[in-house]
CSV table of C-alpha atoms in Angstrom, one decimal:
chain,number,residue,atom,x,y,z
A,1,MET,CA,-15.6,30.0,-1.3
A,2,PRO,CA,-12.5,27.8,-0.7
A,3,ARG,CA,-11.0,25.9,-3.6
A,4,PHE,CA,-9.8,22.2,-3.4
A,5,LEU,CA,-7.7,20.2,-5.7
A,6,VAL,CA,-7.7,16.4,-5.9
A,7,ILE,CA,-4.9,14.7,-7.9
A,8,GLN,CA,-5.9,11.2,-9.0
A,9,SER,CA,-3.1,9.9,-11.2
A,10,ALA,CA,-4.3,6.3,-11.4
A,11,ARG,CA,-6.7,4.4,-13.7
A,12,LEU,CA,-10.5,4.1,-14.3
A,13,GLY,CA,-11.4,2.2,-11.1
A,14,ASP,CA,-9.4,4.5,-8.9
A,15,LEU,CA,-11.1,7.5,-10.4
A,16,VAL,CA,-14.5,6.0,-9.4
A,17,GLN,CA,-13.2,5.0,-6.0
A,18,THR,CA,-12.3,8.7,-5.2
A,19,ARG,CA,-16.0,9.4,-5.1
A,20,ARG,CA,-16.4,9.8,-1.4
A,21,LEU,CA,-13.6,12.4,-1.2
A,22,LEU,CA,-14.8,14.3,-4.2
A,23,LEU,CA,-18.5,14.4,-3.1
A,24,THR,CA,-17.3,15.6,0.4
A,25,LEU,CA,-15.2,18.5,-1.1
A,26,ALA,CA,-18.0,19.5,-3.5
A,27,GLU,CA,-20.2,20.4,-0.5
A,28,ARG,CA,-17.4,22.6,1.0
A,29,GLY,CA,-16.2,24.6,-1.9
A,30,GLU,CA,-15.1,24.8,-5.5
A,31,THR,CA,-13.6,21.4,-6.4
A,32,HIS,CA,-10.9,20.8,-9.0
A,33,LEU,CA,-9.9,17.3,-10.2
A,34,ALA,CA,-6.7,16.4,-12.0
A,35,VAL,CA,-6.7,13.1,-13.9
A,36,ASP,CA,-5.1,11.5,-16.9
A,37,THR,CA,-6.2,13.0,-20.2
A,38,GLY,CA,-7.9,9.7,-21.3
A,39,LEU,CA,-10.1,9.7,-18.2
A,40,VAL,CA,-11.4,13.3,-18.6
A,41,PRO,CA,-14.6,12.2,-20.5
A,42,LEU,CA,-15.5,9.8,-17.8
A,43,ALA,CA,-14.7,12.3,-15.0
A,44,ARG,CA,-16.9,14.8,-16.8
A,45,VAL,CA,-19.9,12.4,-16.5
A,46,LEU,CA,-19.2,11.2,-13.0
A,47,TYR,CA,-18.3,14.5,-11.4
A,48,PRO,CA,-20.0,17.3,-13.4
A,49,PHE,CA,-19.5,19.7,-10.5
A,50,ALA,CA,-15.7,19.5,-10.7
A,51,ARG,CA,-13.4,21.7,-12.8
A,52,LEU,CA,-11.1,19.2,-14.6
A,53,HIS,CA,-7.4,19.4,-15.3
A,54,ALA,CA,-6.0,16.9,-17.9
A,55,LEU,CA,-2.6,15.4,-17.1
A,56,PRO,CA,-0.7,13.4,-19.9
A,57,LEU,CA,0.3,10.7,-17.4
A,58,TYR,CA,0.5,7.7,-19.7
A,59,THR,CA,1.8,9.2,-23.0
A,60,ARG,CA,5.2,8.3,-24.5
A,61,ASP,CA,5.7,11.7,-26.0
A,62,ALA,CA,7.7,13.3,-23.3
A,63,ALA,CA,8.1,16.7,-24.9
A,64,THR,CA,4.4,17.1,-25.5
A,65,ALA,CA,3.7,15.9,-21.9
A,66,ALA,CA,6.1,18.4,-20.5
A,67,ARG,CA,4.4,21.3,-22.3
A,68,GLN,CA,0.9,20.2,-21.2
A,69,ILE,CA,1.9,19.8,-17.6
A,70,ASP,CA,3.6,23.2,-17.6
A,71,ASP,CA,0.3,24.7,-18.9
A,72,VAL,CA,-1.6,23.0,-16.1
A,73,LEU,CA,0.9,24.2,-13.5
A,74,ARG,CA,0.6,27.8,-14.7
A,75,ILE,CA,-3.2,27.6,-14.1
A,76,TRP,CA,-2.6,26.2,-10.7
A,77,ARG,CA,-0.2,29.0,-9.7
A,78,ASP,CA,-3.1,31.5,-10.2
A,79,LEU,CA,-5.5,29.5,-8.0
A,80,ASP,CA,-5.4,29.7,-4.2
A,81,PHE,CA,-6.2,26.1,-3.2
A,82,ALA,CA,-7.2,25.8,0.5
A,83,ALA,CA,-6.1,22.2,0.3
A,84,VAL,CA,-4.6,19.7,-2.2
A,85,TYR,CA,-5.4,16.0,-1.9
A,86,ASN,CA,-2.9,13.8,-3.7
A,87,CYS,CA,-4.3,10.3,-3.8
A,88,ASN,CA,-1.3,8.2,-5.1
A,89,PHE,CA,2.1,7.2,-3.8
A,90,SER,CA,3.9,8.0,-7.0
A,91,SER,CA,6.7,10.3,-8.0
A,92,ALA,CA,4.7,11.7,-10.9
A,93,GLY,CA,1.8,12.9,-8.9
A,94,THR,CA,3.8,13.9,-5.9
A,95,SER,CA,6.2,16.0,-7.9
A,96,LEU,CA,3.3,18.2,-8.9
A,97,CYS,CA,2.7,19.0,-5.3
A,98,ARG,CA,6.0,20.9,-5.0
A,99,LEU,CA,4.0,23.8,-6.3
A,100,PHE,CA,2.0,24.1,-3.0
A,101,VAL,CA,2.7,24.9,0.6
A,102,PRO,CA,3.4,21.5,2.2
A,103,GLU,CA,1.0,22.0,5.0
A,104,ARG,CA,-1.9,22.2,2.5
A,105,VAL,CA,-1.1,18.9,0.8
A,106,HIS,CA,-3.0,15.9,2.1
A,107,GLY,CA,-2.4,12.2,1.4
A,108,TYR,CA,1.1,12.2,-0.2
A,109,ARG,CA,3.5,15.1,-0.4
A,110,PRO,CA,7.1,15.6,-1.4
A,111,GLY,CA,9.6,14.6,1.3
A,112,SER,CA,13.4,14.6,1.5
A,113,GLY,CA,13.6,10.9,0.7
A,114,GLY,CA,10.7,10.8,-1.8
A,115,PRO,CA,6.9,10.8,-1.4
A,116,GLU,CA,5.9,11.2,2.2
A,117,ARG,CA,2.6,9.8,3.7
A,118,SER,CA,0.4,11.8,6.0
A,119,PRO,CA,-0.4,10.4,9.5
A,120,TRP,CA,-3.7,8.9,8.3
A,121,ALA,CA,-2.2,7.5,5.2
A,122,ARG,CA,0.7,6.1,7.1
A,123,ARG,CA,-1.4,4.5,9.7
A,124,ALA,CA,-4.0,3.0,7.4
A,125,PHE,CA,-1.2,1.8,5.0
A,126,ARG,CA,0.3,-0.3,7.8
A,127,LEU,CA,-2.6,-2.6,7.4
A,128,THR,CA,-1.3,-3.6,4.0
A,129,GLU,CA,1.5,-5.5,5.8
A,130,HIS,CA,-1.3,-7.8,7.1
A,131,ARG,CA,-3.5,-7.9,4.0
A,132,ALA,CA,-5.4,-11.1,5.0
A,133,CYS,CA,-6.9,-9.0,7.8
A,134,GLY,CA,-7.7,-6.1,5.6
A,135,SER,CA,-10.8,-4.1,6.7
A,136,LEU,CA,-10.6,-0.8,4.9
A,137,ASN,CA,-12.1,-0.1,1.5
A,138,LEU,CA,-10.0,2.1,-0.8
A,139,VAL,CA,-13.0,4.4,-1.1
A,140,ASP,CA,-12.8,5.1,2.6
A,141,TYR,CA,-9.0,5.3,2.7
A,142,TRP,CA,-9.2,8.2,0.2
A,143,GLY,CA,-12.5,9.5,1.7
A,144,HIS,CA,-10.9,10.1,5.1
A,145,PHE,CA,-8.1,12.2,3.6
A,146,ALA,CA,-10.7,14.9,4.3
A,147,SER,CA,-11.9,15.3,7.9
A,148,ASP,CA,-15.5,14.2,8.5
A,149,PRO,CA,-16.3,13.0,5.0
A,150,ILE,CA,-19.9,12.5,3.9
A,151,ALA,CA,-21.8,9.5,5.3
A,152,PRO,CA,-21.0,6.3,3.5
A,153,GLU,CA,-24.6,5.8,2.4
A,154,ARG,CA,-24.4,9.0,0.4
A,155,VAL,CA,-21.6,7.8,-1.8
A,156,ASN,CA,-23.3,5.1,-4.0
A,157,PRO,CA,-27.0,4.4,-4.3
A,158,PRO,CA,-28.3,1.0,-3.0
A,159,ALA,CA,-28.0,-1.6,-5.7
A,160,SER,CA,-31.2,-2.3,-7.6
A,161,GLY,CA,-31.8,-4.0,-11.0
A,162,GLY,CA,-32.9,-1.6,-13.7
A,163,GLY,CA,-34.3,-4.1,-16.3
A,164,ALA,CA,-31.5,-3.9,-18.9
A,165,GLY,CA,-30.3,-7.5,-18.4
A,166,LEU,CA,-27.0,-9.1,-17.4
A,167,GLY,CA,-23.7,-7.5,-17.9
A,168,VAL,CA,-20.5,-9.5,-18.2
A,169,VAL,CA,-17.1,-8.0,-17.8
A,170,LEU,CA,-14.8,-10.3,-19.9
A,171,ALA,CA,-11.5,-9.8,-18.1
A,172,GLY,CA,-9.5,-7.5,-15.9
A,173,ARG,CA,-6.2,-5.9,-16.7
A,174,GLU,CA,-4.3,-8.7,-14.8
A,175,SER,CA,-5.1,-12.1,-16.2
A,176,ARG,CA,-4.5,-13.9,-13.0
A,177,ARG,CA,-7.4,-12.1,-11.4
A,178,SER,CA,-9.9,-13.1,-14.2
A,179,LEU,CA,-11.9,-16.3,-14.6
A,180,PRO,CA,-10.9,-18.5,-17.7
A,181,VAL,CA,-13.5,-18.4,-20.5
A,182,PRO,CA,-14.9,-22.0,-20.0
A,183,LEU,CA,-15.6,-21.2,-16.4
A,184,LEU,CA,-17.0,-17.8,-17.1
A,185,ALA,CA,-19.3,-19.3,-19.8
A,186,ARG,CA,-20.7,-21.8,-17.3
A,187,ILE,CA,-21.4,-19.0,-14.8
A,188,VAL,CA,-23.1,-16.8,-17.5
A,189,ARG,CA,-25.3,-19.8,-18.6
A,190,THR,CA,-26.4,-20.4,-15.0
A,191,LEU,CA,-27.2,-16.7,-14.3
A,192,HIS,CA,-28.9,-16.3,-17.7
A,193,ASP,CA,-31.3,-19.2,-16.9
A,194,PHE,CA,-31.7,-18.1,-13.2
A,195,MET,CA,-32.7,-14.6,-14.4
A,196,GLY,CA,-35.3,-15.9,-16.9
A,197,GLY,CA,-33.3,-15.4,-20.1
A,198,PRO,CA,-32.4,-11.7,-20.1
A,199,ARG,CA,-30.3,-9.7,-22.6
A,200,VAL,CA,-26.6,-10.4,-22.0
A,201,CYS,CA,-24.1,-7.5,-22.6
A,202,LEU,CA,-20.4,-8.3,-23.0
A,203,LEU,CA,-18.2,-5.5,-21.8
A,204,GLY,CA,-14.5,-4.8,-22.2
A,205,SER,CA,-11.9,-3.0,-24.2
A,206,ALA,CA,-10.7,-3.8,-27.7
A,207,GLN,CA,-8.1,-6.1,-26.1
A,208,GLU,CA,-10.9,-8.3,-24.8
A,209,ARG,CA,-12.5,-8.9,-28.3
A,210,PRO,CA,-10.7,-12.4,-28.6
A,211,VAL,CA,-12.1,-13.3,-25.1
A,212,ALA,CA,-15.6,-12.3,-26.3
A,213,ARG,CA,-15.3,-14.5,-29.4
A,214,ARG,CA,-14.2,-17.5,-27.3
A,215,LEU,CA,-17.0,-16.9,-24.8
A,216,LEU,CA,-19.6,-16.8,-27.6
A,217,ARG,CA,-18.3,-20.2,-28.9
A,218,GLU,CA,-18.8,-21.6,-25.4
A,219,LEU,CA,-22.4,-20.4,-24.9
A,220,PRO,CA,-25.3,-22.5,-26.1
A,221,ALA,CA,-27.0,-21.6,-29.4
A,222,ARG,CA,-30.3,-20.8,-27.6
A,223,MET,CA,-28.5,-17.9,-25.8
A,224,LEU,CA,-26.8,-16.2,-28.7
A,225,GLY,CA,-29.7,-14.2,-29.9
A,226,ASN,CA,-29.8,-12.5,-26.5
A,227,VAL,CA,-26.1,-11.6,-26.4
A,228,GLU,CA,-24.7,-8.3,-27.5
A,229,ASP,CA,-20.9,-7.9,-27.7
A,230,LEU,CA,-19.8,-4.4,-26.8
A,231,SER,CA,-16.2,-5.2,-26.3
A,232,GLY,CA,-14.1,-2.4,-27.8
A,233,LYS,CA,-17.2,-0.6,-29.1
A,234,THR,CA,-17.8,2.0,-26.4
A,235,ASP,CA,-15.9,5.1,-25.3
A,236,LEU,CA,-16.1,5.9,-21.6
A,237,PRO,CA,-19.3,7.9,-21.6
A,238,ALA,CA,-21.0,5.2,-23.7
A,239,LEU,CA,-19.7,2.6,-21.3
A,240,VAL,CA,-21.5,4.4,-18.5
A,241,GLU,CA,-24.8,4.2,-20.5
A,242,ALA,CA,-24.1,0.5,-21.3
A,243,VAL,CA,-23.7,-0.3,-17.6
A,244,ARG,CA,-26.5,2.0,-16.3
A,245,GLY,CA,-29.7,0.1,-15.6
A,246,LEU,CA,-28.3,-3.5,-15.8
A,247,ASP,CA,-30.0,-6.0,-13.5
A,248,ARG,CA,-26.6,-7.4,-12.5
A,249,LEU,CA,-23.0,-7.2,-13.5
A,250,VAL,CA,-20.7,-10.3,-13.4
A,251,THR,CA,-17.1,-9.2,-13.1
A,252,PRO,CA,-13.6,-9.7,-11.6
A,253,ASP,CA,-12.1,-6.8,-9.7
A,254,THR,CA,-12.2,-4.1,-12.5
A,255,GLY,CA,-12.9,-0.4,-13.0
A,256,ILE,CA,-16.3,-1.4,-14.6
A,257,MET,CA,-17.2,-3.1,-11.4
A,258,HIS,CA,-16.7,0.2,-9.5
A,259,LEU,CA,-18.6,2.1,-12.1
A,260,ALA,CA,-21.5,-0.3,-11.7
A,261,ALA,CA,-21.6,0.2,-8.0
A,262,ALA,CA,-21.5,4.0,-8.4
A,263,LEU,CA,-24.5,3.6,-10.7
A,264,GLY,CA,-26.5,1.4,-8.3
A,265,VAL,CA,-26.1,-1.8,-10.4
A,266,PRO,CA,-26.0,-5.0,-8.4
A,267,VAL,CA,-22.6,-6.6,-8.7
A,268,LEU,CA,-21.6,-10.3,-8.5
A,269,ALA,CA,-17.8,-10.1,-8.3
A,270,PHE,CA,-15.1,-12.8,-8.2
A,271,PHE,CA,-11.9,-12.0,-6.3
A,272,LEU,CA,-8.8,-14.1,-6.5
A,273,SER,CA,-5.0,-13.8,-6.7
A,274,SER,CA,-3.9,-10.3,-5.8
A,275,ALA,CA,-7.5,-8.9,-5.7
A,276,TYR,CA,-8.9,-8.7,-2.2
A,277,ALA,CA,-12.5,-7.7,-1.7
A,278,HIS,CA,-11.9,-6.0,1.8
A,279,GLU,CA,-9.7,-3.5,0.0
A,280,THR,CA,-11.3,-2.9,-3.4
A,281,GLY,CA,-14.7,-4.7,-3.3
A,282,PRO,CA,-17.8,-3.0,-4.7
A,283,TYR,CA,-18.9,-0.1,-2.5
A,284,GLY,CA,-22.4,0.2,-1.1
A,285,ILE,CA,-25.4,-1.9,-0.2
A,286,GLY,CA,-26.6,-4.9,-2.3
A,287,HIS,CA,-23.5,-6.4,-3.9
A,288,THR,CA,-22.2,-10.0,-3.7
A,289,VAL,CA,-18.5,-11.1,-3.7
A,290,VAL,CA,-17.0,-14.5,-4.0
A,291,GLN,CA,-13.5,-14.4,-2.6
A,292,ALA,CA,-10.8,-17.0,-2.8
A,293,ASP,CA,-9.7,-18.1,0.7
A,294,ILE,CA,-6.4,-20.0,0.7
A,295,PRO,CA,-3.2,-19.2,2.6
A,296,CYS,CA,-1.4,-17.4,-0.2
A,297,VAL,CA,-4.3,-15.0,-1.0
A,298,PRO,CA,-4.0,-12.1,-1.4
A,299,CYS,CA,-0.7,-12.1,-3.2
A,300,LEU,CA,1.4,-9.4,-4.9
A,301,GLU,CA,0.3,-8.5,-8.4
A,302,SER,CA,3.8,-7.7,-9.3
A,303,ALA,CA,5.3,-11.0,-8.2
A,304,PRO,CA,4.9,-14.2,-10.3
A,305,CYS,CA,2.7,-16.9,-8.9
A,306,GLN,CA,4.7,-19.8,-7.5
A,307,PHE,CA,1.6,-22.1,-7.1
A,308,ASP,CA,0.1,-22.2,-10.6
A,309,VAL,CA,-2.7,-19.9,-9.6
A,310,ARG,CA,-4.1,-22.5,-7.2
A,311,CYS,CA,-6.6,-19.9,-5.9
A,312,LEU,CA,-8.5,-20.5,-9.1
A,313,ARG,CA,-9.2,-24.2,-8.4
A,314,PRO,CA,-12.1,-23.8,-6.0
A,315,PHE,CA,-13.9,-21.7,-8.6
A,316,GLU,CA,-13.7,-24.5,-11.1
A,317,GLU,CA,-15.5,-27.0,-8.9
A,318,GLU,CA,-18.8,-28.3,-10.4
A,319,ARG,CA,-21.0,-27.2,-7.5
A,320,LEU,CA,-20.1,-23.5,-7.8
A,321,PRO,CA,-23.0,-22.5,-10.2
A,322,GLY,CA,-25.6,-24.1,-7.9
A,323,ALA,CA,-24.0,-22.3,-4.9
A,324,LEU,CA,-24.3,-19.0,-6.8
A,325,VAL,CA,-28.0,-19.5,-7.4
A,326,ALA,CA,-28.6,-20.3,-3.7
A,327,LEU,CA,-26.5,-17.3,-2.8
A,328,LEU,CA,-28.5,-14.9,-5.0
A,329,GLU,CA,-31.8,-16.4,-3.8
A,330,GLY,CA,-30.8,-15.3,-0.3
A,331,GLY,CA,-30.6,-18.9,1.0
A,332,ARG,CA,-29.5,-19.8,4.5
A,333,PRO,CA,-25.7,-20.4,4.8
A,334,ALA,CA,-26.3,-24.1,5.4
A,335,ASP,CA,-28.0,-24.3,2.0
A,336,ILE,CA,-25.2,-22.5,0.1
A,337,ARG,CA,-22.8,-25.3,-0.7
A,338,LEU,CA,-19.9,-23.1,-1.6
A,339,PRO,CA,-16.7,-25.1,-2.5
A,340,ASP,CA,-14.0,-25.2,0.1
A,341,GLY,CA,-11.5,-22.4,-0.4
A,342,LEU,CA,-14.2,-19.8,-1.2
A,343,GLN,CA,-16.0,-17.2,0.9
A,344,ALA,CA,-19.2,-15.4,0.0
A,345,TRP,CA,-19.7,-11.8,1.2
A,346,ALA,CA,-22.5,-9.3,1.1
A,347,SER,CA,-21.5,-5.6,0.9
A,348,GLY,CA,-22.8,-3.2,3.5
A,349,LEU,CA,-21.9,0.0,5.4
A,350,ASP,CA,-21.1,1.2,8.9
A,351,ALA,CA,-19.8,4.5,10.4
A,352,LEU,CA,-16.3,4.0,8.9
A,353,GLY,CA,-17.5,3.1,5.5
A,354,GLY,CA,-17.8,0.0,3.3
A,355,ILE,CA,-17.8,-3.4,4.9
A,356,LEU,CA,-18.3,-7.0,3.9
A,357,LYS,CA,-20.5,-9.4,5.8
A,358,LEU,CA,-19.8,-13.1,5.5
A,359,THR,CA,-22.8,-15.1,4.1
A,360,ALA,CA,-21.1,-18.4,3.3
A,361,GLY,CA,-17.7,-20.0,4.0
A,362,ARG,CA,-15.4,-19.4,7.0
A,363,ASP,CA,-13.4,-16.4,8.0
A,364,ALA,CA,-10.5,-17.3,10.2
A,365,GLN,CA,-9.4,-13.6,10.4
A,366,ALA,CA,-12.8,-12.2,11.6
A,367,SER,CA,-11.6,-11.2,15.1
A,368,LEU,CA,-8.4,-9.5,13.8
A,369,ARG,CA,-10.3,-7.9,11.0
A,370,CYS,CA,-12.8,-6.3,13.3
A,371,ALA,CA,-10.1,-5.2,15.8
A,372,ALA,CA,-8.1,-3.5,13.0
A,373,ARG,CA,-11.2,-1.8,11.8
A,374,ARG,CA,-12.1,-0.5,15.3
A,375,GLU,CA,-8.5,0.7,15.8
A,376,LEU,CA,-8.7,2.8,12.6
A,377,ALA,CA,-12.1,4.1,13.5
A,378,ALA,CA,-11.0,5.1,17.0
A,379,TRP,CA,-8.1,7.2,15.5
A,380,LEU,CA,-10.7,9.0,13.4
A,381,GLY,CA,-12.9,9.7,16.4
A,382,ILE,CA,-15.6,7.1,15.4
A,383,SER,CA,-17.2,5.1,18.3
A,384,ALA,CA,-16.5,1.3,18.3
A,385,ALA,CA,-20.3,0.9,18.9
A,386,ASP,CA,-20.9,2.2,15.4
A,387,ILE,CA,-18.4,-0.3,13.7
A,388,ALA,CA,-19.8,-3.5,12.4
A,389,GLY,CA,-18.2,-6.6,13.7
A,390,GLU,CA,-18.4,-8.7,10.5
A,391,GLY,CA,-20.0,-11.4,12.5
A,392,SER,CA,-17.4,-11.4,15.3
A,393,SER,CA,-16.4,-9.2,18.2
A,394,PRO,CA,-12.6,-8.9,18.7
A,395,ASP,CA,-11.1,-10.6,21.7
A,396,ALA,CA,-8.4,-9.0,23.9
A,397,VAL,CA,-5.6,-10.6,22.0
A,398,ALA,CA,-6.9,-9.4,18.6
A,399,GLU,CA,-7.3,-5.9,20.0
A,400,GLU,CA,-3.8,-5.8,21.3
A,401,THR,CA,-2.4,-7.2,18.0
A,402,ALA,CA,-4.3,-4.6,16.0
A,403,ARG,CA,-2.9,-1.8,18.2
A,404,ARG,CA,0.6,-3.1,17.7
A,405,TRP,CA,0.1,-3.3,13.9
A,406,LEU,CA,-1.4,0.2,13.5
A,407,ARG,CA,0.4,2.3,16.0
A,408,ALA,CA,4.0,3.6,16.2
A,409,ASP,CA,5.7,5.6,18.9
A,410,SER,CA,5.8,8.7,16.6
A,411,ASP,CA,1.9,8.6,16.4
A,412,TRP,CA,1.7,9.8,19.9
A,413,MET,CA,3.5,13.0,19.0
A,414,LEU,CA,1.1,13.8,16.1
A,415,PRO,CA,-2.2,15.6,16.8
A,416,SER,CA,-5.0,13.4,15.3
A,417,ARG,CA,-6.3,14.7,11.9
A,418,ARG,CA,-4.0,17.7,11.7
A,419,TYR,CA,-2.6,16.5,8.4
A,420,SER,CA,-4.6,13.8,6.7
């Protein structure tokens, strides 16, 4: 039986989004997964079939980290991996791959000038230069590191409420991508009433405890008996159990959002600033995303905002809660009075993977987005007839533009899929 190694050196959400790749490999052989030490308990729950290797990626104790990594490398030397899938463009993860024959390393491998992208990674990554036309979910970006990955519908179950109430993720790691407490409280009140007064579960790390206290002060007294604050009170396996069975999860773009999608919990997600739903939205069928749609979105997370986070302003309009209710009721687009500067999307799937379908608002990039998606699919050998058009078929100009974006002269010299 062949052995495979996946190196995922990023955070919680990225571990969950590696799901398509890992499930694919699990059907083909013995699957090994290397993750940060702190994520091992979660990986054990999500991927019980995988043999786990703990990497001290975020420790400040360099001497201890070096010893632990050396122990891991000694184990790897004795294992004959048929293929190694390195998921992150980082010197830390890529340096580990120097142990392996370069031809067996997929995704990112050491090169003479630093980490080197494979043909698929290089081609798909070109789309990040045109992020407003993004059309590839990160789950599928990693999933297609392996040839012919499992069908998208086998990755996450269709979303369906489980009777455990409303979950509220208090904030994300990047404050610009989270809703301020007064606005979050208004949305939680609206959803609590719309859902008939269910239990409300507040979720987050210990760092979000002050946010939880401010939110509780903003909620009406009639709700407080239904609210359970779990911020900072769950380890990762307990977090899985807290999310499992919720009727809905309200969240910015967070790792908990991806965990909920993997568990089949319906997600209502708010994307703004550097968060872009076409790249990292909830994966599967049955999720709802409200995306900021102004010219500077999506921005770079690492760069300061020059516009005072103006992408937040449409979320603050008074008619948003009513629009959310109409959206969740499945109303006609004409009945969903979404504020200008926002889009509403429903998650779905096609032959390439996760896709979003516009349910309210306008998408000026629809033709280019569809053309880029079809161009990526064609390179993978997927028929254009099996690619959803997101409500629009690309015109000839869009198709030519997408080809120019996503192809380079050197691509013609590389056999498709030889090194993913």
